[in-house]
Tab-separated table of C-alpha atoms and ligand atoms in Angstrom:
chain	number	residue	atom	x	y	z
A	1	UNK	CA	-0.014	-0.104	0.035
A	2	UNK	CA	1.252	3.505	-0.943
A	3	UNK	CA	1.943	5.943	1.963
A	4	UNK	CA	-0.314	8.924	1.218
A	5	UNK	CA	1.517	12.016	2.018
A	6	UNK	CA	-1.432	14.294	1.439
A	7	UNK	CA	-3.131	12.762	4.412
A	8	UNK	CA	-0.894	14.569	6.860
A	9	UNK	CA	0.243	17.484	4.656
A	10	UNK	CA	-2.275	18.371	1.824
A	11	UNK	CA	0.038	21.429	1.115
A	12	UNK	CA	2.948	19.141	-0.010
A	13	UNK	CA	3.693	20.112	-3.556
A	14	UNK	CA	6.990	18.293	-4.090
A	15	UNK	CA	8.192	14.994	-2.726
A	16	UNK	CA	10.826	12.163	-3.198
A	17	UNK	CA	9.824	8.675	-3.455
A	18	UNK	CA	10.972	5.188	-4.878
A	19	UNK	CA	9.436	3.367	-7.721
A	20	UNK	CA	8.150	-0.022	-6.413
A	21	UNK	CA	6.339	-1.201	-9.586
A	22	UNK	CA	6.270	-0.313	-13.326
A	23	UNK	CA	3.245	-1.509	-15.165
A	24	UNK	CA	0.704	-0.915	-17.866
A	25	UNK	CA	-2.684	0.717	-16.975
A	26	UNK	CA	-5.250	0.756	-19.655
A	27	UNK	CA	-2.582	0.386	-22.242
A	28	UNK	CA	-0.568	3.414	-20.795
A	29	UNK	CA	2.756	3.355	-18.895
A	30	UNK	CA	2.276	3.702	-15.046
A	31	UNK	CA	4.221	3.445	-11.831
A	32	UNK	CA	3.503	2.858	-8.294
A	33	UNK	CA	5.577	4.593	-5.578
A	34	UNK	CA	6.407	3.786	-1.870
A	35	UNK	CA	4.792	7.070	-1.100
A	36	UNK	CA	2.993	9.896	-2.863
A	37	UNK	CA	1.411	13.383	-2.508
A	38	UNK	CA	-0.737	12.721	-5.702
A	39	UNK	CA	-4.256	12.294	-4.803
A	40	UNK	CA	-6.142	9.426	-6.754
A	41	UNK	CA	-9.666	9.914	-7.943
A	42	UNK	CA	-12.086	9.185	-5.195
A	43	UNK	CA	-14.789	10.459	-2.812
A	44	UNK	CA	-16.020	12.807	-5.462
A	45	UNK	CA	-12.721	14.558	-5.874
A	46	UNK	CA	-10.764	14.238	-9.023
A	47	UNK	CA	-7.263	13.130	-9.154
A	48	UNK	CA	-4.186	15.393	-9.178
A	49	UNK	CA	-1.966	16.054	-12.234
A	50	UNK	CA	1.582	17.045	-12.130
A	51	UNK	CA	4.930	15.292	-13.075
A	52	UNK	CA	7.281	12.596	-11.898
A	53	UNK	CA	10.950	13.376	-12.932
A	54	UNK	CA	9.412	15.819	-15.400
A	55	UNK	CA	7.242	13.207	-16.935
A	56	UNK	CA	3.618	14.419	-17.003
A	57	UNK	CA	1.256	12.563	-14.704
A	58	UNK	CA	-2.198	12.240	-16.562
A	59	UNK	CA	-4.166	10.062	-14.222
A	60	UNK	CA	-3.894	8.818	-10.702
A	61	UNK	CA	-6.121	5.958	-9.607
A	62	UNK	CA	-6.304	3.650	-6.480
A	63	UNK	CA	-5.834	-0.074	-7.399
A	64	UNK	CA	-8.675	-1.847	-5.698
A	65	UNK	CA	-6.874	-5.041	-5.069
A	66	UNK	CA	-4.145	-3.673	-2.651
A	67	UNK	CA	-4.874	0.072	-2.289
A	68	UNK	CA	-1.714	0.965	-4.284
A	69	UNK	CA	-1.772	4.514	-5.840
A	70	UNK	CA	-1.109	4.135	-9.633
A	71	UNK	CA	0.358	7.009	-11.527
A	72	UNK	CA	-0.527	6.995	-15.114
A	73	UNK	CA	2.168	8.663	-17.332
A	74	UNK	CA	1.941	10.012	-20.795
A	75	UNK	CA	5.238	8.455	-21.767
A	76	UNK	CA	7.070	5.223	-20.853
A	77	UNK	CA	9.036	5.382	-17.611
A	78	UNK	CA	12.229	3.557	-18.773
A	79	UNK	CA	12.646	5.197	-22.293
A	80	UNK	CA	12.176	8.728	-20.895
A	81	UNK	CA	14.735	11.433	-21.733
A	82	UNK	CA	13.384	13.058	-18.592
A	83	UNK	CA	14.688	10.112	-16.570
A	84	UNK	CA	17.330	12.082	-14.701
A	85	UNK	CA	17.524	10.347	-11.328
A	86	UNK	CA	18.646	6.798	-10.437
A	87	UNK	CA	16.268	4.279	-11.977
A	88	UNK	CA	14.077	3.850	-8.996
A	89	UNK	CA	14.171	7.240	-7.381
A	90	UNK	CA	11.699	10.023	-8.320
A	91	UNK	CA	10.903	13.528	-7.658
A	92	UNK	CA	7.363	14.367	-7.739
A	93	UNK	CA	5.648	17.633	-8.329
A	94	UNK	CA	1.934	18.179	-7.859
A	95	UNK	CA	0.114	20.729	-10.111
A	96	UNK	CA	-0.573	23.132	-7.134
A	97	UNK	CA	-3.035	25.414	-8.986
A	98	UNK	CA	-5.246	22.617	-9.862
A	99	UNK	CA	-4.882	20.965	-6.293
A	100	UNK	CA	-5.539	24.097	-4.399
A	101	UNK	CA	-8.604	24.908	-6.581
A	102	UNK	CA	-9.938	21.336	-5.866
A	103	UNK	CA	-9.269	21.830	-2.143
A	104	UNK	CA	-11.255	25.019	-2.090
A	105	UNK	CA	-14.120	23.419	-3.861
A	106	UNK	CA	-13.897	20.336	-1.762
A	107	UNK	CA	-13.776	22.133	1.689
A	108	UNK	CA	-16.384	24.496	0.570
A	109	UNK	CA	-18.659	21.559	-0.200
A	110	UNK	CA	-18.337	20.312	3.448
A	111	UNK	CA	-19.368	23.691	4.615
A	112	UNK	CA	-22.259	24.134	2.262
A	113	UNK	CA	-23.573	20.664	2.898
A	114	UNK	CA	-23.442	21.269	6.623
A	115	UNK	CA	-25.236	24.619	6.169
A	116	UNK	CA	-27.993	22.866	4.242
A	117	UNK	CA	-28.423	20.415	7.180
A	118	UNK	CA	-28.353	23.209	9.767
A	119	UNK	CA	-30.791	25.654	7.955
A	120	UNK	CA	-33.182	23.402	6.088
A	121	UNK	CA	-32.493	19.859	7.373
A	122	UNK	CA	-31.527	18.957	3.795
A	123	UNK	CA	-28.998	16.204	3.372
A	124	UNK	CA	-26.337	15.921	0.715
A	125	UNK	CA	-26.908	12.487	-1.059
A	126	UNK	CA	-24.514	13.235	-4.107
A	127	UNK	CA	-21.382	15.312	-4.713
A	128	UNK	CA	-19.644	15.854	-8.118
A	129	UNK	CA	-16.575	17.792	-8.536
A	130	UNK	CA	-14.589	18.336	-11.751
A	131	UNK	CA	-11.930	20.796	-13.137
A	132	UNK	CA	-14.636	23.368	-13.781
A	133	UNK	CA	-17.879	22.079	-12.188
A	134	UNK	CA	-19.110	21.275	-8.724
A	135	UNK	CA	-22.548	20.202	-7.654
A	136	UNK	CA	-24.191	18.642	-4.540
A	137	UNK	CA	-27.552	16.639	-4.760
A	138	UNK	CA	-29.834	17.340	-1.735
A	139	UNK	CA	-32.800	15.123	-0.497
A	140	UNK	CA	-35.214	18.098	-0.446
A	141	UNK	CA	-37.273	19.676	-3.297
A	142	UNK	CA	-38.216	22.195	-4.158
A	143	UNK	CA	-35.962	24.781	-2.590
A	144	UNK	CA	-36.859	28.579	-2.735
A	145	UNK	CA	-34.504	31.336	-3.764
A	146	UNK	CA	-34.917	32.541	-0.083
A	147	UNK	CA	-33.768	29.050	1.142
A	148	UNK	CA	-30.670	29.055	-0.908
A	149	UNK	CA	-29.724	32.601	0.020
A	150	UNK	CA	-30.034	31.752	3.745
A	151	UNK	CA	-27.846	28.668	3.343
A	152	UNK	CA	-25.253	30.790	1.313
A	153	UNK	CA	-25.296	33.432	4.044
A	154	UNK	CA	-24.611	30.779	6.779
A	155	UNK	CA	-21.853	28.974	4.798
A	156	UNK	CA	-20.050	32.324	4.111
A	157	UNK	CA	-20.330	33.290	7.765
A	158	UNK	CA	-18.333	30.032	8.573
A	159	UNK	CA	-15.734	31.040	6.031
A	160	UNK	CA	-15.448	34.634	7.584
A	161	UNK	CA	-15.042	33.112	10.973
A	162	UNK	CA	-11.734	31.355	9.620
A	163	UNK	CA	-12.409	28.270	11.654
A	164	UNK	CA	-9.583	25.546	11.440
A	165	UNK	CA	-10.228	22.454	9.393
A	166	UNK	CA	-8.623	19.403	10.992
A	167	UNK	CA	-8.299	15.853	9.495
A	168	UNK	CA	-7.125	12.822	11.380
A	169	UNK	CA	-7.587	9.085	11.619
A	170	UNK	CA	-9.721	7.907	14.535
A	171	UNK	CA	-9.533	4.662	16.377
A	172	UNK	CA	-12.495	2.286	15.681
A	173	UNK	CA	-13.793	2.624	19.275
A	174	UNK	CA	-14.176	6.455	19.014
A	175	UNK	CA	-16.254	6.108	15.752
A	176	UNK	CA	-19.740	5.441	17.339
A	177	UNK	CA	-19.531	8.751	19.555
A	178	UNK	CA	-18.680	10.930	16.416
A	179	UNK	CA	-21.353	13.417	15.499
A	180	UNK	CA	-21.078	12.415	11.737
A	181	UNK	CA	-23.126	14.287	9.241
A	182	UNK	CA	-23.337	11.240	7.025
A	183	UNK	CA	-23.330	7.610	8.053
A	184	UNK	CA	-20.106	5.720	7.111
A	185	UNK	CA	-20.069	4.395	3.678
A	186	UNK	CA	-17.498	1.696	3.993
A	187	UNK	CA	-15.397	-0.203	6.576
A	188	UNK	CA	-11.805	0.255	7.322
A	189	UNK	CA	-9.792	3.081	8.947
A	190	UNK	CA	-11.997	6.257	9.378
A	191	UNK	CA	-10.550	9.740	8.566
A	192	UNK	CA	-12.491	12.462	10.159
A	193	UNK	CA	-12.592	16.110	8.739
A	194	UNK	CA	-13.731	18.526	11.265
A	195	UNK	CA	-14.920	22.134	11.076
A	196	UNK	CA	-15.198	22.769	14.786
A	197	UNK	CA	-18.721	23.345	16.018
A	198	UNK	CA	-20.060	23.093	12.412
A	199	UNK	CA	-19.199	19.854	10.571
A	200	UNK	CA	-17.861	16.417	11.220
A	201	UNK	CA	-17.491	14.251	8.066
A	202	UNK	CA	-15.647	11.012	7.221
A	203	UNK	CA	-13.510	11.931	4.280
A	204	UNK	CA	-10.180	10.851	2.496
A	205	UNK	CA	-9.956	13.905	0.475
A	206	UNK	CA	-7.682	17.043	0.567
A	207	UNK	CA	-8.912	20.173	2.370
A	208	UNK	CA	-7.685	23.647	3.155
A	209	UNK	CA	-6.405	24.178	6.787
A	210	UNK	CA	-8.885	27.032	7.564
A	211	UNK	CA	-12.248	27.925	6.267
A	212	UNK	CA	-11.061	31.482	5.240
A	213	UNK	CA	-8.930	29.807	2.539
A	214	UNK	CA	-12.091	28.547	0.869
A	215	UNK	CA	-12.990	32.135	-0.214
A	216	UNK	CA	-16.344	33.041	-1.177
A	217	UNK	CA	-19.001	30.109	-1.420
A	218	UNK	CA	-21.554	31.127	-4.193
A	219	UNK	CA	-24.534	28.961	-5.280
A	220	UNK	CA	-25.005	29.631	-8.954
A	221	UNK	CA	-27.920	27.468	-10.043
A	222	UNK	CA	-30.415	24.947	-8.591
A	223	UNK	CA	-32.370	22.414	-10.442
A	224	UNK	CA	-35.180	20.280	-9.181
A	225	UNK	CA	-34.753	16.556	-9.955
A	226	UNK	CA	-37.852	14.716	-8.631
A	227	UNK	CA	-37.653	14.713	-4.906
A	228	UNK	CA	-34.060	15.920	-4.864
A	229	UNK	CA	-32.500	19.214	-5.823
A	230	UNK	CA	-29.030	19.590	-7.575
A	231	UNK	CA	-27.207	22.785	-6.504
A	232	UNK	CA	-24.303	24.113	-8.552
A	233	UNK	CA	-21.763	26.081	-6.566
A	234	UNK	CA	-18.356	27.824	-7.008
A	235	UNK	CA	-15.790	28.419	-4.255
A	236	UNK	CA	-12.659	30.691	-4.074
A	237	UNK	CA	-10.972	31.514	-7.269
A	238	UNK	CA	-13.796	30.010	-9.215
A	239	UNK	CA	-16.303	32.274	-7.528
A	240	UNK	CA	-13.967	35.267	-8.232
A	241	UNK	CA	-13.694	34.348	-11.875
A	242	UNK	CA	-17.460	34.031	-12.123
A	243	UNK	CA	-17.991	37.361	-10.433
A	244	UNK	CA	-15.457	38.955	-12.863
A	245	UNK	CA	-17.106	37.543	-15.937
A	246	UNK	CA	-20.538	38.474	-14.812
A	247	UNK	CA	-19.572	42.046	-13.837
A	248	UNK	CA	-17.844	42.430	-17.128
A	249	UNK	CA	-20.911	41.252	-18.903
A	250	UNK	CA	-23.269	43.653	-16.975
A	251	UNK	CA	-20.973	46.566	-17.322
A	252	UNK	CA	-20.512	45.946	-21.041
A	253	UNK	CA	-24.321	45.848	-21.588
A	254	UNK	CA	-24.739	48.944	-19.330
A	255	UNK	CA	-22.319	50.921	-21.349
A	256	UNK	CA	-23.874	49.748	-24.635
A	257	UNK	CA	-27.330	50.924	-23.541
A	258	UNK	CA	-26.089	53.996	-21.617
A	259	UNK	CA	-27.805	52.997	-18.370
A	260	UNK	CA	-26.675	52.011	-14.985
A	261	UNK	CA	-26.296	48.158	-14.580
A	262	UNK	CA	-29.180	48.372	-11.988
A	263	UNK	CA	-31.525	49.696	-14.692
A	264	UNK	CA	-30.710	46.841	-17.101
A	265	UNK	CA	-33.727	44.613	-16.071
A	266	UNK	CA	-36.254	47.431	-16.419
A	267	UNK	CA	-34.720	48.409	-19.826
A	268	UNK	CA	-34.818	44.759	-20.987
A	269	UNK	CA	-38.647	44.552	-20.110
A	270	UNK	CA	-39.232	47.864	-21.837
A	271	UNK	CA	-37.354	46.660	-24.954
A	272	UNK	CA	-39.209	43.395	-24.914
A	273	UNK	CA	-42.578	45.206	-24.779
A	274	UNK	CA	-41.515	47.613	-27.542
A	275	UNK	CA	-40.466	44.725	-29.669
A	276	UNK	CA	-43.615	42.930	-29.185
A	277	UNK	CA	-45.651	46.034	-30.133
A	278	UNK	CA	-43.534	46.571	-33.116
A	279	UNK	CA	-43.941	43.155	-34.397
A	280	UNK	CA	-47.739	43.524	-34.007
A	281	UNK	CA	-47.541	46.815	-36.016
A	282	UNK	CA	-45.362	45.302	-38.531
A	283	UNK	CA	-47.837	42.324	-39.024
A	284	UNK	CA	-50.653	44.840	-39.435
A	285	UNK	CA	-48.717	46.856	-42.002
A	286	UNK	CA	-47.714	43.723	-43.843
A	287	UNK	CA	-51.350	42.425	-43.866
A	288	UNK	CA	-52.616	45.818	-45.325
A	289	UNK	CA	-49.790	45.791	-48.016
A	290	UNK	CA	-50.625	42.199	-48.987
A	291	UNK	CA	-54.391	43.181	-49.210
A	292	UNK	CA	-53.575	46.135	-51.500
A	293	UNK	CA	-51.334	44.010	-53.548
A	294	UNK	CA	-53.744	41.266	-53.821
A	295	UNK	CA	-56.420	43.713	-54.891
A	296	UNK	CA	-54.119	45.186	-57.583
A	297	UNK	CA	-53.321	41.624	-58.917
A	298	UNK	CA	-56.867	40.657	-58.984
A	299	UNK	CA	-57.689	43.650	-61.112
A	300	UNK	CA	-55.177	42.326	-63.716
A	301	UNK	CA	-56.812	38.848	-63.774
A	302	UNK	CA	-57.533	37.442	-67.451
A	303	UNK	CA	-60.549	35.642	-68.182
A	304	UNK	CA	-60.339	31.962	-69.450
A	305	UNK	CA	-63.957	30.900	-69.926
A	306	UNK	CA	-65.557	31.978	-66.575
A	307	UNK	CA	-62.263	31.480	-64.656
A	308	UNK	CA	-60.315	34.580	-63.517
A	309	UNK	CA	-56.548	33.723	-63.758
A	310	UNK	CA	-54.104	35.796	-61.871
A	311	UNK	CA	-50.703	35.238	-63.293
A	312	UNK	CA	-47.531	37.165	-62.084
A	313	UNK	CA	-43.880	36.982	-61.530
A	314	UNK	CA	-42.998	39.058	-58.347
A	315	UNK	CA	-39.238	38.589	-58.257
A	316	UNK	CA	-38.636	40.207	-54.985
A	317	UNK	CA	-41.175	38.070	-53.023
A	318	UNK	CA	-40.431	35.062	-50.853
A	319	UNK	CA	-42.412	31.860	-50.952
A	320	UNK	CA	-44.194	32.842	-47.732
A	321	UNK	CA	-45.476	36.009	-49.282
A	322	UNK	CA	-46.692	34.252	-52.361
A	323	UNK	CA	-48.644	31.943	-50.063
A	324	UNK	CA	-50.346	34.800	-48.335
A	325	UNK	CA	-51.166	36.653	-51.603
A	326	UNK	CA	-52.623	33.376	-53.163
A	327	UNK	CA	-54.712	32.702	-50.114
A	328	UNK	CA	-56.223	36.225	-50.383
A	329	UNK	CA	-56.834	35.951	-54.132
A	330	UNK	CA	-58.635	32.510	-54.063
A	331	UNK	CA	-61.133	33.952	-51.618
A	332	UNK	CA	-62.696	35.279	-54.959
A	333	UNK	CA	-64.807	32.575	-56.727
A	334	UNK	CA	-63.781	31.050	-59.895
A	335	UNK	CA	-60.238	32.154	-59.518
A	336	UNK	CA	-56.868	30.365	-60.483
A	337	UNK	CA	-53.712	31.926	-59.075
A	338	UNK	CA	-50.341	31.123	-60.751
A	339	UNK	CA	-47.538	33.191	-59.010
A	340	UNK	CA	-43.700	33.090	-59.363
A	341	UNK	CA	-41.158	34.651	-56.986
A	342	UNK	CA	-37.450	34.875	-56.749
A	343	UNK	CA	-35.438	33.914	-59.955
A	344	UNK	CA	-33.362	36.916	-60.135
A	345	UNK	CA	-29.658	36.832	-61.069
A	346	UNK	CA	-29.433	33.059	-60.938
A	347	UNK	CA	-31.320	32.602	-57.893
A	348	UNK	CA	-33.976	29.869	-57.209
A	349	UNK	CA	-37.340	30.509	-58.566
A	350	UNK	CA	-40.478	29.628	-56.572
A	351	UNK	CA	-43.960	28.800	-57.814
A	352	UNK	CA	-47.163	29.073	-55.930
A	353	UNK	CA	-50.324	27.948	-57.582
A	354	UNK	CA	-53.828	27.951	-55.871
A	355	UNK	CA	-57.452	27.800	-56.854
A	356	UNK	CA	-60.777	28.788	-55.396
A	357	UNK	CA	-62.879	26.036	-53.925
A	358	UNK	CA	-65.457	26.101	-56.781
A	359	UNK	CA	-62.946	25.186	-59.586
A	360	UNK	CA	-62.484	21.600	-60.779
A	361	UNK	CA	-58.709	22.036	-61.537
A	362	UNK	CA	-55.777	20.359	-59.837
A	363	UNK	CA	-53.142	22.923	-58.747
A	364	UNK	CA	-50.718	20.254	-57.675
A	365	UNK	CA	-50.565	18.732	-61.271
A	366	UNK	CA	-50.171	22.068	-63.030
A	367	UNK	CA	-47.479	22.980	-60.601
A	368	UNK	CA	-45.642	19.723	-61.193
A	369	UNK	CA	-45.677	20.200	-64.933
A	370	UNK	CA	-44.462	23.787	-64.554
A	371	UNK	CA	-41.576	22.945	-62.204
A	372	UNK	CA	-39.962	20.799	-65.077
A	373	UNK	CA	-39.439	23.892	-67.157
A	374	UNK	CA	-37.407	25.586	-64.266
A	375	UNK	CA	-35.484	22.301	-63.552
A	376	UNK	CA	-37.075	21.776	-60.184
A	377	UNK	CA	-39.779	20.056	-58.412
A	378	UNK	CA	-42.926	20.460	-56.403
A	379	UNK	CA	-46.427	19.497	-55.963
A	380	UNK	CA	-49.387	19.659	-53.509
A	381	UNK	CA	-53.013	19.429	-53.076
A	382	UNK	CA	-55.732	20.190	-55.745
A	383	UNK	CA	-56.349	23.683	-54.263
A	384	UNK	CA	-52.679	24.755	-53.178
A	385	UNK	CA	-49.279	23.801	-54.315
A	386	UNK	CA	-45.810	25.078	-54.071
A	387	UNK	CA	-42.433	24.245	-55.675
A	388	UNK	CA	-39.206	25.663	-57.024
A	389	UNK	CA	-36.280	25.225	-59.421
A	390	UNK	CA	-32.701	26.683	-60.156
A	391	UNK	CA	-33.482	27.973	-63.866
A	392	UNK	CA	-34.769	31.362	-63.115
A	393	UNK	CA	-34.678	32.504	-66.715
A	394	UNK	CA	-37.198	29.872	-67.554
A	395	UNK	CA	-39.856	31.418	-65.188
A	396	UNK	CA	-42.024	32.898	-68.066
A	397	UNK	CA	-42.002	29.675	-69.834
A	398	UNK	CA	-43.135	27.774	-66.661
A	399	UNK	CA	-46.013	30.182	-66.042
A	400	UNK	CA	-46.945	29.892	-69.930
A	401	UNK	CA	-46.995	26.087	-69.640
A	402	UNK	CA	-49.296	26.216	-66.547
A	403	UNK	CA	-51.484	28.734	-68.257
A	404	UNK	CA	-51.766	26.603	-71.397
A	405	UNK	CA	-52.666	23.461	-69.367
A	406	UNK	CA	-55.232	25.434	-67.445
A	407	UNK	CA	-56.759	26.675	-70.566
A	408	UNK	CA	-56.875	23.136	-72.187
A	409	UNK	CA	-58.394	21.737	-69.092
A	410	UNK	CA	-61.042	24.368	-68.905
A	411	UNK	CA	-61.934	24.067	-72.634
A	412	UNK	CA	-62.144	20.413	-72.293
A	413	UNK	CA	-64.542	20.730	-69.407
A	414	UNK	CA	-66.667	23.258	-71.251
A	415	UNK	CA	-66.811	21.012	-74.389
A	416	UNK	CA	-67.764	18.103	-72.089
A	417	UNK	CA	-70.468	20.313	-70.546
A	418	UNK	CA	-71.775	21.273	-74.113
B	501	LIG	ZN1	-13.707	16.052	2.224
């Protein structure tokens, strides 16, 4: 079993040790040392990174069989150019910035979890910590904004008091008398981490020596998950970085809109109301324009038998506009609408055909024929059809084909009627 130096000194950044085993771990080179300051993944806390004789340590795991700490390296131990010391002696260096960050988050979690118990009687049933993300799961839901704020205030009060954080292994006989926040999860030696007068937990992780080093504890989000609540939080440097980013965002927005940052919420509500009103106004104006345009088109309709045919190429109009126009036009009885849009300067050309309910013509079939002329495709129902094609220069031809088919069809019907 590897001697774990971080148990007694979590502030140890460099250490010397001996290699006791060289192995492959998941196809990567790895070594076991007689002693290490590297924390292996466990108890919700991620592993350390760093280097051994300059070789990067990319993963640290505890081997279940014998409790050895396995240091996974990103290059082979024996072939290494960094292999400066004697074959089995190493100098280890822990990436302190990452470790201290994890110690801040982890100790902050102890304090936050204890504060949830004290204020709300809510127990922590899950803990996740990664390089950029920390959450606890609580056995209570829902939690109000006020609940969360009260817990946050209590947790930070414990930080401001700068209480010491002490960790030690306790003899088995002392365990039953300990005021543990959570029951023990497994057998074996018990290591207790204590914030005097506030929290007592069994934990094998690394912690700061006094609560003041945790820095600010800030809850950033909470999410109900059935009967539980997941709470996202930041401590220390992470909380500062988050404050800096959010402050910059607010200040930038305030400058852009020339208001105080405290006026932004009101401003956004007003802008949102304005936007909604503008959209309504735009819709009314567009409707009025389409009405007027439909009226003008209707006046240019030609008669084929008793059928009014509205045929036009409106190059600047999008398919949605063509649809709106067609719907207005076919409210007139005995009306067939053959509209084209787009098709300028090599763009796609769109066709929209529609008929009034009292006509016995299939708009979808007419459209399918017409689309062939513009090298495209389309179709639809007997009363409404849309399509398009790439050959914009053939749009007149496409409309001509449609008109011709329509005329043939109407004439055939009339002859049958006669
Ligand atoms: Zn802990």
